[in-house]
Tab-separated table of C-alpha atoms and ligand atoms in Angstrom:
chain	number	residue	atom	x	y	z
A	187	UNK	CA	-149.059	23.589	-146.067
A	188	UNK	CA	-151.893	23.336	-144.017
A	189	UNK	CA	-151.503	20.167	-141.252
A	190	UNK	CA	-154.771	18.656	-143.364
A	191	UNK	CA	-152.225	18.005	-146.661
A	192	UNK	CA	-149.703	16.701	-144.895
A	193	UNK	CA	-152.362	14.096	-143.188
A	194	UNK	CA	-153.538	13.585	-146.972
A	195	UNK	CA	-149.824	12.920	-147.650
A	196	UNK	CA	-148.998	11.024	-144.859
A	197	UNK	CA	-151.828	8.543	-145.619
A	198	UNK	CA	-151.487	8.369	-149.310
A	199	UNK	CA	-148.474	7.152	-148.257
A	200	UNK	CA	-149.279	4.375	-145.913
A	201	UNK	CA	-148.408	1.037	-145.574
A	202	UNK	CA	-151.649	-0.714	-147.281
A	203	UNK	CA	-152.753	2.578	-148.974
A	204	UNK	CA	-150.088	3.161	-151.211
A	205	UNK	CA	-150.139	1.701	-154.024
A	206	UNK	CA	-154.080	1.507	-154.614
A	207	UNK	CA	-155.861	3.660	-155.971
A	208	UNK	CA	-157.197	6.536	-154.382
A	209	UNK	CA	-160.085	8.564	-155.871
A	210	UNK	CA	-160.737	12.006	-154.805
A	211	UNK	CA	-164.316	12.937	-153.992
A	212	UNK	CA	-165.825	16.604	-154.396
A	213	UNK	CA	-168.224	17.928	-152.548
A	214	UNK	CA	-171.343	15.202	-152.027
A	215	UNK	CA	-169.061	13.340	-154.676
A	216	UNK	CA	-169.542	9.868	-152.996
A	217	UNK	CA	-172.968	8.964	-155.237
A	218	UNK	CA	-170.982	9.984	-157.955
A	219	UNK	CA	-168.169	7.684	-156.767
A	220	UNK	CA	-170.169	4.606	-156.027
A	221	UNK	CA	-172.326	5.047	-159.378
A	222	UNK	CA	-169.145	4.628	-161.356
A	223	UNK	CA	-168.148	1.876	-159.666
A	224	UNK	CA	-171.531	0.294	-160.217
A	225	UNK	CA	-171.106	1.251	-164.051
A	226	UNK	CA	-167.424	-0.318	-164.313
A	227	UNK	CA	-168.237	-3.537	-163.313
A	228	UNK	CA	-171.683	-4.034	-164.935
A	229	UNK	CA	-171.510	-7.992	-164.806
A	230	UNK	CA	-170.066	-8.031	-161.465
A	231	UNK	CA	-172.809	-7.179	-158.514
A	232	UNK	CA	-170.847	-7.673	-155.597
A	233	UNK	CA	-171.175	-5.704	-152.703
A	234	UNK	CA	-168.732	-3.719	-151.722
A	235	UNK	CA	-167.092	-0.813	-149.254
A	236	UNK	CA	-165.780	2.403	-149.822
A	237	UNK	CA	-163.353	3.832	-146.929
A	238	UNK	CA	-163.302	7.725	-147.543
A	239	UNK	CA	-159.892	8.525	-146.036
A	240	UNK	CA	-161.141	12.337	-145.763
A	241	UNK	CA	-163.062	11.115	-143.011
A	242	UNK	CA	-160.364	9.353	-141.080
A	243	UNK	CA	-158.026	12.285	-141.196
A	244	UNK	CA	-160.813	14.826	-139.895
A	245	UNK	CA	-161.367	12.128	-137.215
A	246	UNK	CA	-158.086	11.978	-136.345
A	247	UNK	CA	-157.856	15.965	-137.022
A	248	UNK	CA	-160.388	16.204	-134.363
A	249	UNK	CA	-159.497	13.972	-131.943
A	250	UNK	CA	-156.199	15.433	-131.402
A	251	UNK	CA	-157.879	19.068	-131.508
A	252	UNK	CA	-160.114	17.965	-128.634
A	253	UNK	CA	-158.203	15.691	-126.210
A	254	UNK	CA	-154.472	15.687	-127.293
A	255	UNK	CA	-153.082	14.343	-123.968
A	256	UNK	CA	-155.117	11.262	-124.492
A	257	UNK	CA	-153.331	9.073	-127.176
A	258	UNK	CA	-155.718	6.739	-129.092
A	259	UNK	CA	-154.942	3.098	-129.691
A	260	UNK	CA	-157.381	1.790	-132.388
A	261	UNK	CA	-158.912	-0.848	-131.528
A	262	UNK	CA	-158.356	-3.348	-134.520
A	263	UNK	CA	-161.631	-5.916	-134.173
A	264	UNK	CA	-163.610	-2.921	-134.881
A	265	UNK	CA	-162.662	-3.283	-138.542
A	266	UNK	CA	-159.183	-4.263	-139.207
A	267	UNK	CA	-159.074	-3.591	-143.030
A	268	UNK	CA	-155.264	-2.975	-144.161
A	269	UNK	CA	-156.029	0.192	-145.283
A	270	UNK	CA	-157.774	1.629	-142.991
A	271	UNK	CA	-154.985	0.218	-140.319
A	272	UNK	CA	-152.304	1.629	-142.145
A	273	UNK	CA	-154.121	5.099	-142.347
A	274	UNK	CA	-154.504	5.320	-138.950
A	275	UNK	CA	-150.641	4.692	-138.378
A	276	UNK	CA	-149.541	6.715	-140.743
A	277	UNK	CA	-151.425	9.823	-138.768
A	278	UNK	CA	-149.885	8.551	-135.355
A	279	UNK	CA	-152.271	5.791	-133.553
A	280	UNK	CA	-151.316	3.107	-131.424
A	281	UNK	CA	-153.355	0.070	-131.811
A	282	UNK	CA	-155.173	-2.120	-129.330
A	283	UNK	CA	-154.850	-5.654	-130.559
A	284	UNK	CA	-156.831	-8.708	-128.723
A	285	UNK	CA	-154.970	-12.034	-130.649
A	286	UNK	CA	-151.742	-12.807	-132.076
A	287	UNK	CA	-153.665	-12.455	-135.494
A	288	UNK	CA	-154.646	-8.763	-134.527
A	289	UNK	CA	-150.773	-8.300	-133.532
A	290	UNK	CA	-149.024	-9.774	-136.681
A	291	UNK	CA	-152.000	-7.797	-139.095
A	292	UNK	CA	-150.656	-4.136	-137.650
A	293	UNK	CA	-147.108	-5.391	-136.756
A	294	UNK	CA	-146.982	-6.312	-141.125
A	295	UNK	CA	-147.757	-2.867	-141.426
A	296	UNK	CA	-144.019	-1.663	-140.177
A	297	UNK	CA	-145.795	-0.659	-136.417
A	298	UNK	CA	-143.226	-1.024	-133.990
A	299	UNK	CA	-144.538	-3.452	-131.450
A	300	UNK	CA	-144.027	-0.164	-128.251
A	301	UNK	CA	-147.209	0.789	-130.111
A	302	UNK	CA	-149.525	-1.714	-129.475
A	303	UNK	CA	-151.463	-2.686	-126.298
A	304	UNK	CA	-152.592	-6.614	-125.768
A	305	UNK	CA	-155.815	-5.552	-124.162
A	306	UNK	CA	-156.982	-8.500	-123.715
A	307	UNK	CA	-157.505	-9.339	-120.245
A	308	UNK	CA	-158.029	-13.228	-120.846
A	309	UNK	CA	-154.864	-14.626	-123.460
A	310	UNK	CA	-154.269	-17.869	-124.963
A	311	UNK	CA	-150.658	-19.135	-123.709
A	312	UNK	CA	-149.627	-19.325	-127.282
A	313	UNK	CA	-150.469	-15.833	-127.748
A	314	UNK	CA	-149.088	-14.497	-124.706
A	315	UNK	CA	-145.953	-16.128	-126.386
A	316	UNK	CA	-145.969	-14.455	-129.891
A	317	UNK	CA	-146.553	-11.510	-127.869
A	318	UNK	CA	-143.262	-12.285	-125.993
A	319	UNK	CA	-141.360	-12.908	-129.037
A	320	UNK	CA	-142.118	-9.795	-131.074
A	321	UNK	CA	-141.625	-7.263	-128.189
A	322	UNK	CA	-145.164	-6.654	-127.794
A	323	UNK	CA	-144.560	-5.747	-123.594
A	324	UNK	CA	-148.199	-4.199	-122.685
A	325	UNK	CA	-151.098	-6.166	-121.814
A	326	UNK	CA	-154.017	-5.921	-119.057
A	327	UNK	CA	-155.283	-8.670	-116.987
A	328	UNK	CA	-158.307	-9.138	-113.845
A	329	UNK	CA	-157.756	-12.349	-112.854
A	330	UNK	CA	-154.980	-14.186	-110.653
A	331	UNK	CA	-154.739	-17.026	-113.207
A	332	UNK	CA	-153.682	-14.051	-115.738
A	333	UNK	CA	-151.013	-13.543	-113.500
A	334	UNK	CA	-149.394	-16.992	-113.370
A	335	UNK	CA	-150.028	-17.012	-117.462
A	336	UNK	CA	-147.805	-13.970	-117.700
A	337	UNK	CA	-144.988	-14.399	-115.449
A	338	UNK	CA	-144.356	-18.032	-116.970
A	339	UNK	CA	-144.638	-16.582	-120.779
A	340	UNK	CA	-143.800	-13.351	-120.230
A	341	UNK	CA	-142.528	-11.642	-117.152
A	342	UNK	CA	-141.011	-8.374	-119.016
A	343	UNK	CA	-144.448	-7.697	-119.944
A	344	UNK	CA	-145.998	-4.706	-118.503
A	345	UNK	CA	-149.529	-5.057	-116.949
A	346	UNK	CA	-152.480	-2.510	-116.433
A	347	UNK	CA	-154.944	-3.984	-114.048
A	348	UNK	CA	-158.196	-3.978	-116.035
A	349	UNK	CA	-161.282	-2.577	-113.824
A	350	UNK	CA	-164.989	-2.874	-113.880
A	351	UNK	CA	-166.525	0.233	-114.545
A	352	UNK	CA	-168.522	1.093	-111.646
A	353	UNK	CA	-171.280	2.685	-114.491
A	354	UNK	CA	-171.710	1.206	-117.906
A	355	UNK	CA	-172.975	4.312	-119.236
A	356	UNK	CA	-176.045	3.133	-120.838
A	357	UNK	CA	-173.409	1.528	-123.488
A	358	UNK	CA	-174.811	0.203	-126.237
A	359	UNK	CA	-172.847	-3.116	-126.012
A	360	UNK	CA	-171.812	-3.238	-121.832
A	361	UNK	CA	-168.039	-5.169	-121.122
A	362	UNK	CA	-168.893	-4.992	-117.516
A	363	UNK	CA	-170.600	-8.686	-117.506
A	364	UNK	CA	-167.692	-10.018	-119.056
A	365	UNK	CA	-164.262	-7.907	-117.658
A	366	UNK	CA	-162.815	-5.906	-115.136
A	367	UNK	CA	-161.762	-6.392	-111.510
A	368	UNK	CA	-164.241	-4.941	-108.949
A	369	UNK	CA	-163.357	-2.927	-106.366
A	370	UNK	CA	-162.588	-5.928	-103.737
A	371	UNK	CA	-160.571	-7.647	-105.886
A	372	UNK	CA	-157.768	-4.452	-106.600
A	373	UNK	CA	-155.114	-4.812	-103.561
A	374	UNK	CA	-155.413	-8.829	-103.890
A	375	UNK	CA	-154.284	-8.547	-107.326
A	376	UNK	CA	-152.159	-6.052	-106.873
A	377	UNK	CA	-149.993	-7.922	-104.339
A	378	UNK	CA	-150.182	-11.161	-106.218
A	379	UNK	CA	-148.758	-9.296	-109.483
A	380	UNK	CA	-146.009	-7.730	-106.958
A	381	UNK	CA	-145.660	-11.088	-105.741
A	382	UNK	CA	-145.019	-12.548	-108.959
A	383	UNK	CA	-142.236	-9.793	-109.813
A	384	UNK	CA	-144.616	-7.763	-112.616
A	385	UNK	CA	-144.636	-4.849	-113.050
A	386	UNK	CA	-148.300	-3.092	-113.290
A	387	UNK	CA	-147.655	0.386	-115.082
A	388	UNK	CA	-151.375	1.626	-114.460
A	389	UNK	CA	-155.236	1.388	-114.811
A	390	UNK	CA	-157.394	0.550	-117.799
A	391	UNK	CA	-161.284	0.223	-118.134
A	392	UNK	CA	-164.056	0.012	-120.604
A	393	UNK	CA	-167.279	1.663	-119.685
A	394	UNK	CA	-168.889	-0.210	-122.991
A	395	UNK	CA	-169.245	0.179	-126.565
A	396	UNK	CA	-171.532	3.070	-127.691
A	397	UNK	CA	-171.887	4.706	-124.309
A	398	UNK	CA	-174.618	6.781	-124.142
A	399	UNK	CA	-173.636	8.770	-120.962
A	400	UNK	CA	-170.458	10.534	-120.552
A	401	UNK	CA	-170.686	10.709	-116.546
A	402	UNK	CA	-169.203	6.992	-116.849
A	403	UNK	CA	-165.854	7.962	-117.378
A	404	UNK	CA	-165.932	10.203	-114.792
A	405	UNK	CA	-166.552	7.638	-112.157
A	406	UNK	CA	-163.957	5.534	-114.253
A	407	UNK	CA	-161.400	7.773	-113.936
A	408	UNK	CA	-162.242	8.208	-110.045
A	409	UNK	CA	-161.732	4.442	-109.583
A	410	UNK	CA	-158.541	4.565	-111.577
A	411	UNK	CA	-157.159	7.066	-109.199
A	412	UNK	CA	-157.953	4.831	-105.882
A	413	UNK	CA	-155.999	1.725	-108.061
A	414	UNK	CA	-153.006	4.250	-107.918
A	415	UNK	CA	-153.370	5.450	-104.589
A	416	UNK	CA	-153.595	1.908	-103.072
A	417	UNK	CA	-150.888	0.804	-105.318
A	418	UNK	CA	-149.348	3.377	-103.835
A	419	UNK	CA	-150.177	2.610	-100.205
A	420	UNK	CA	-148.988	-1.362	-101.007
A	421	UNK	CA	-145.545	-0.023	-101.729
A	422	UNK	CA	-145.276	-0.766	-105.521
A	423	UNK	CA	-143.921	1.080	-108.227
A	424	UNK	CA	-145.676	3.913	-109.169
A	425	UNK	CA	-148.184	3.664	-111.514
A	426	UNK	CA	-148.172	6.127	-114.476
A	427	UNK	CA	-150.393	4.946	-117.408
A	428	UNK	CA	-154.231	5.511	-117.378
A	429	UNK	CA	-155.966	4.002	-120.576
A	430	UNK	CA	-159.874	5.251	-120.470
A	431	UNK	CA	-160.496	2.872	-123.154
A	432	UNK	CA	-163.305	3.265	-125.815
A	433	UNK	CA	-167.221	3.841	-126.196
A	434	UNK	CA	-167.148	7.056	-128.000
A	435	UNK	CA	-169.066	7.528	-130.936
A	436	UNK	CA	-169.484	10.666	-133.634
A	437	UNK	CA	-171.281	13.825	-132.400
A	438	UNK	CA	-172.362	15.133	-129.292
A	439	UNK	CA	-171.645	11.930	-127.552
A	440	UNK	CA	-167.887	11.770	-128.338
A	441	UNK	CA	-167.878	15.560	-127.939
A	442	UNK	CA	-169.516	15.221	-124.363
A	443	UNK	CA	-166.887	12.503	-123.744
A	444	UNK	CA	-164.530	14.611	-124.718
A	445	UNK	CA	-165.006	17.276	-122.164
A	446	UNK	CA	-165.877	14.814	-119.023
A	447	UNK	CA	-162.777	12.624	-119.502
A	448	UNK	CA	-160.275	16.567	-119.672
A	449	UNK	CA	-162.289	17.486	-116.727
A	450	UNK	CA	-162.005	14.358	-114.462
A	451	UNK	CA	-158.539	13.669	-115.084
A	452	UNK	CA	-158.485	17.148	-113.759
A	453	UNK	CA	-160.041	16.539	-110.846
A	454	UNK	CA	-158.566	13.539	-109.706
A	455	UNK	CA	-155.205	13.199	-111.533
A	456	UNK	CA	-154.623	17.208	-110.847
A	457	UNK	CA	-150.914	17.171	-112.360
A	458	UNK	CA	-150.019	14.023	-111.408
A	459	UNK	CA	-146.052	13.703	-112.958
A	460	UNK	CA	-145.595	11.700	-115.312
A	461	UNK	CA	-148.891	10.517	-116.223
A	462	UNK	CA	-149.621	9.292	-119.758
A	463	UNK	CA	-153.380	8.662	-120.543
A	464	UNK	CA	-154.177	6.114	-123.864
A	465	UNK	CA	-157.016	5.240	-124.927
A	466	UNK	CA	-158.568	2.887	-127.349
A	467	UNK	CA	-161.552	4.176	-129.795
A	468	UNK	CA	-162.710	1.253	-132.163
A	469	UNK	CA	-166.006	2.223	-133.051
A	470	UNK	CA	-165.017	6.140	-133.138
A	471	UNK	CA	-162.709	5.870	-136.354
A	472	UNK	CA	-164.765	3.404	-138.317
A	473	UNK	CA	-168.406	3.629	-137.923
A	474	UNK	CA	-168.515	6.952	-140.672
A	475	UNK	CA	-165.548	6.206	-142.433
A	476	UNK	CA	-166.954	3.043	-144.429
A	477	UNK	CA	-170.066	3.049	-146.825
A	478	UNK	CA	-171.726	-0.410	-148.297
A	479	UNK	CA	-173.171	-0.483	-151.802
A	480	UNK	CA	-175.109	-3.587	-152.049
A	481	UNK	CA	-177.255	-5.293	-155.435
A	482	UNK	CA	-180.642	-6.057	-155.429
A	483	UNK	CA	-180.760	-9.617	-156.310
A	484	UNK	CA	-184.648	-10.243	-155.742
A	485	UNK	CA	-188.034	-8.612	-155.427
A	486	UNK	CA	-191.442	-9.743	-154.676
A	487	UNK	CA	-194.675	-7.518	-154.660
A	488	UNK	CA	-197.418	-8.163	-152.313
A	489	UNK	CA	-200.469	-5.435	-152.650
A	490	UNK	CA	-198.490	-2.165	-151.448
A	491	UNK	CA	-196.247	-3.833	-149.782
A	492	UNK	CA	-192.613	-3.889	-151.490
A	493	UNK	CA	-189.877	-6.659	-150.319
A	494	UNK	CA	-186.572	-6.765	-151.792
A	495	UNK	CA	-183.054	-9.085	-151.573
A	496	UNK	CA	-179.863	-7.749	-151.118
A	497	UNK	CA	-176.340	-9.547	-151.482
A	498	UNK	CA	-175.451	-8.536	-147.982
A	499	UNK	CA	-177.051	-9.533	-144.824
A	500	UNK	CA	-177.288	-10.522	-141.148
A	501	UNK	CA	-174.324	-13.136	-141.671
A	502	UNK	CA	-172.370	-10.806	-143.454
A	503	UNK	CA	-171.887	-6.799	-142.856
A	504	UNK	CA	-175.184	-6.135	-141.368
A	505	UNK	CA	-174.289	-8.563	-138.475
A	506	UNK	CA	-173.804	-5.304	-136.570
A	507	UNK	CA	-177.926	-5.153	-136.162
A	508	UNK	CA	-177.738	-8.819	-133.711
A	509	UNK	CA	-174.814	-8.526	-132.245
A	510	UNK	CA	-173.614	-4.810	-132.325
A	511	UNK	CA	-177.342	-3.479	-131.189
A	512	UNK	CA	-177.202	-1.172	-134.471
A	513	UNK	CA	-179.778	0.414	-136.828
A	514	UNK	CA	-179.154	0.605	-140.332
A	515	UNK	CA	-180.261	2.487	-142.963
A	516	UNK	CA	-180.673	2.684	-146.894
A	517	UNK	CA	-180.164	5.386	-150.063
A	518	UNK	CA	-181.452	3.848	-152.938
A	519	UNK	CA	-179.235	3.937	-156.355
A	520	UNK	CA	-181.294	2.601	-159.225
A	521	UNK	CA	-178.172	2.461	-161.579
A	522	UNK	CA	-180.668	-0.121	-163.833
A	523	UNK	CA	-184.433	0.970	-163.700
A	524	UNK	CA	-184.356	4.791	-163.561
A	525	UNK	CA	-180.649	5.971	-164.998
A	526	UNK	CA	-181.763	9.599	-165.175
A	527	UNK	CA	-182.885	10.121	-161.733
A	528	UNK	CA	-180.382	7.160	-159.978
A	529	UNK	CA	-181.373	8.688	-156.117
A	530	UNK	CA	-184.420	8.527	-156.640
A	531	UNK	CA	-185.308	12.408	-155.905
A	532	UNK	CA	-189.159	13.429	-155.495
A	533	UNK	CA	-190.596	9.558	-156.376
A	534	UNK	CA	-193.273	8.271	-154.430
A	535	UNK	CA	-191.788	5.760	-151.762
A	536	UNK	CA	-193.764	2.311	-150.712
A	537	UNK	CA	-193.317	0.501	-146.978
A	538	UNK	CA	-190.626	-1.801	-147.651
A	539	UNK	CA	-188.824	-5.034	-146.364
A	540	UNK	CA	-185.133	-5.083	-147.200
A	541	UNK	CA	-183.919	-9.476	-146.732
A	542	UNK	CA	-180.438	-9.989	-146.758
A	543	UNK	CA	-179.333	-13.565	-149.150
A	544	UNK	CA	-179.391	-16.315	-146.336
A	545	UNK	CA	-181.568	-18.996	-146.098
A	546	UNK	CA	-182.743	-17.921	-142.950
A	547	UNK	CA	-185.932	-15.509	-142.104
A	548	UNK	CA	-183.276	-13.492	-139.115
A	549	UNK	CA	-181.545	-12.602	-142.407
A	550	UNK	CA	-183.943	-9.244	-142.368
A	551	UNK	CA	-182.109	-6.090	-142.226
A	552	UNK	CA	-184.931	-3.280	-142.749
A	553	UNK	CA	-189.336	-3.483	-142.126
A	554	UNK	CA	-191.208	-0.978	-142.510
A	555	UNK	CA	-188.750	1.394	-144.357
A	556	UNK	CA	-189.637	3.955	-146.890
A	557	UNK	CA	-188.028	2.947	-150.322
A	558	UNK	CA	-189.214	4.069	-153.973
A	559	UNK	CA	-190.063	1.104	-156.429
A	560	UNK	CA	-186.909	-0.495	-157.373
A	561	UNK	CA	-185.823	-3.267	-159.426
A	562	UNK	CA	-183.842	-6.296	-159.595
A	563	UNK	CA	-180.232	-5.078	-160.482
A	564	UNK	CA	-180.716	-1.702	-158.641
A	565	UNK	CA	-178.752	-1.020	-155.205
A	566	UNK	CA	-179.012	0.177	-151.990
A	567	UNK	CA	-176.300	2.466	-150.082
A	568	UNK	CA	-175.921	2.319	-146.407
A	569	UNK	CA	-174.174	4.636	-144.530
A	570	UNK	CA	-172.175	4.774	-141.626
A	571	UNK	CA	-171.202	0.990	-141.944
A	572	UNK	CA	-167.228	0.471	-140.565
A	573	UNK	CA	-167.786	-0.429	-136.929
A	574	UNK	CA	-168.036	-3.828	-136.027
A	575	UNK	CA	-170.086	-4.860	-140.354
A	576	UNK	CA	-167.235	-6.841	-142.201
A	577	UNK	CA	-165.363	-7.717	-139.078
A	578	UNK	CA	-168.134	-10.242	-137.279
A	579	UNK	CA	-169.538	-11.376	-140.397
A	580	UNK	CA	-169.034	-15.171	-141.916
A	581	UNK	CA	-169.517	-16.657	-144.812
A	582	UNK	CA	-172.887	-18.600	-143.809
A	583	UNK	CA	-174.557	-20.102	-147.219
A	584	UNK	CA	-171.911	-19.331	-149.197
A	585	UNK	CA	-172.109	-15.498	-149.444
A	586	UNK	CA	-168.743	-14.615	-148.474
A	587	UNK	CA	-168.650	-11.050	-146.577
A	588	UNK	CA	-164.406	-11.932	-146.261
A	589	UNK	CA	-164.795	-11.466	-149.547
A	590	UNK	CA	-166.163	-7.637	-149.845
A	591	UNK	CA	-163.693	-5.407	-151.482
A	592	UNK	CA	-163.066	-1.708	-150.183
A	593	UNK	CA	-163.008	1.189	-152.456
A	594	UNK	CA	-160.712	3.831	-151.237
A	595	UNK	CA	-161.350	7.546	-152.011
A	596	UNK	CA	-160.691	10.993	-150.202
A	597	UNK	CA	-163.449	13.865	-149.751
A	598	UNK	CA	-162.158	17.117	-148.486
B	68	PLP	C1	-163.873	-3.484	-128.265
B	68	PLP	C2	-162.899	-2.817	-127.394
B	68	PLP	C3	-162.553	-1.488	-127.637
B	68	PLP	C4	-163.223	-0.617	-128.680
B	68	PLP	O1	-164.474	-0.193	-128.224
B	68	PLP	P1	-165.330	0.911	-128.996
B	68	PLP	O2	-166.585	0.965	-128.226
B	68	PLP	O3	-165.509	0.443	-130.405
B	68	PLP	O4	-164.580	2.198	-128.945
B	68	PLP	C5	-161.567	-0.933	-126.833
B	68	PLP	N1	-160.956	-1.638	-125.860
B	68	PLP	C6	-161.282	-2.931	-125.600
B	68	PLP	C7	-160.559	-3.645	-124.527
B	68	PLP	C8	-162.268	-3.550	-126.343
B	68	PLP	O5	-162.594	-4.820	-126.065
């Protein structure tokens, strides 16, 4: 049995997974998929996903091929759909949780709390409390008053001192702004932590979502190793946990990733004993595992200009284009006006405007794209939509993107 079927097994069997409905795809079989989904619910023109779990296994297949010292702990904002959650655990991930709702969501899947990290470096008492009470004993922190929150809530929590990265990689999103202790602020922390009585296991940073530039975790990783070396030099415990975080996305920048973060641990970790390096991908595992299928609910014509409404938009999955930087793009399906040629093959295409249903003219998700005529009651496919789509939307106006239902099928 090759290790692919028993991933296939292991998810089919998942907490969240099993149960539903799982539709294998064959080759170039999600069109297919999402045209008879569009054709079994004829009245009904919601939106909605479909997770190909073929993808998350050859993710997960290829993470571990590349850097299998480096455990990944999903990081569950990203998209925290059951499903996909559950997937993920049943092929070995920790999980990087942020809230007590993030904890309880993976903790209902049967996760045992030693695999989660609170990686939130700013907590809500009452969370830091849940997070006491269900044995959840890893967090990070940069501040002193994080400090004083823990030891009061929860002293037998372990800490990893949260750092700014001194590069934010040309990230897409940078963290840097927001988090992470700079360089003067280490052996202060450090001894008011050892003051307090915590314990600080090790080093985490962020060098920002959808890093462009792989050299940032190699200057990272450097700055990790001077946080153990002056931990060191301060007399504590010694530290033995290095989490490098996320920012890695599909293709050549994940791959480049790949081979920096092997090579600088390398260099300045050498075989250090005892060293375990986490990490937590968010965007990594979801952005190609999820695709939308959205209606057409409206059209207007004005000279060769072609607008259309969809029943998805800025406030809903395609919140990723404000606040998540991203690009998206369209297939057309026309299910309704042109049944024998549904993609649309060889037809003329028109400069078109793609609205999303708000009220609101920032609810435009596409100008200037290339789109053959359509019609009311025809959809639009975009690709490539699980990172940071259902998870940041709202239900602005009334169009409720909580209420988008995911599809779940396997492609090999
Ligand atoms: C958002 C976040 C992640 C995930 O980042 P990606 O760029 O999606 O990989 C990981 N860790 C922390 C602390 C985060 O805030």
């Amino acid at each position: 049995m090759g290790s692919s079927t028993k991933s296939l097994q292991a998810v089919l069997g998942a907490p969240g997974v099993k149960g539903k409905k799982v539709t294998n795809l064959s080759k170039d079989g999600l069109t297919e998929f999402i045209l008879s989904k569009i054709s079994s619910k004829q009245d009904v023109k919601d939106p909605f996903y479909v997770m190909d779990l073929g993808v998350v296994v050859s993710l997960m297949d290829k993470w571990i091929r590349t850097v299998p010292s480096v455990r990944p702990f999903y990081a569950v904002k990203c998209n925290p759909e059951p499903s996909f959650l559950g997937a993920l655990a049943a092929l070995g991930a920790g999980f990087d949780c942020a809230s007590r709702a993030e904890m309880e969501a993976v903790l209902a899947l049967g996760v045992s709390p030693d695999r989660i990290v609170y990686a939130n470096p700013c907590k809500a008492e009452s969370h830091i409390k849940y997070a006491a009470s269900v044995g959840v004993n890893l967090t990070t922190f940069d501040s002193r008053n994080e400090i004083e929150k823990i030891r009061r809530w929860h002293p037998k929590c372990a800490l990893l001192i949260r750092l700014k990265a001194p590069d934010d990689g040309g990230a897409r999103c940078p963290l840097g702004p927001k988090y992470g202790a700079l360089p003067e602020e280490i052996t202060p922390l450090l001894e008011a932590a050892n003051a307090a009585r915590l314990m600080v296991s090790g080093v985490s940073f962020h060098v920002g979502s959808g890093a462009t530039q792989s050299r940032a975790y190699h200057s990272a990783i450097g700055a990790a190793k001077n946080v153990f070396d002056t931990a060191t030099r301060l007399g504590m415990p010694r530290m033995h946990i290095l989490n490098v975080g996320g920012g890695f996305t599909v293709g050549h920048q994940y791959d480049d990733a790949a081979v920096t973060i092997k090579s600088s641990i390398k260099t300045y970790f050498g075989d250090y004993p005892g060293l375990m390096v986490i990490s937590e991908p968010g965007r990594f595992f979801a952005e190609t595992s999820f695709t939308l299928a959205t209606n057409i609910i409206g059209k207007r014509v004005r000279g060769d200009l072609r607008e259309y409404w969809i029943n998805d938009g800025i406030y809903g999955s395609m919140n990723c284009i404000l606040y998540d930087h991203a690009t998206v793009m369209a297939t057309p399906l026309a299910c309704s006006s042109n049944r024998a040629n549904p993609t649309c093959r060889g037809m003329k295409t028109y400069a078109s405007t793609v609205f999303g249903p708000t009220c609101d003219a920032l609810d435009t998700l596409l100008t200037g794209f290339q789109l053959p005529e359509l019609q009311v009651n025809d959809w639009l496919v975009f690709p490539n939509m699980g990172a940071y789509t259902a998870s940041a939307g709202s239900n602005f106006n009334g169009f409720k993107t909580s209420a988008i239902s995911t599809y779940l099928a396997f492609s090999n």
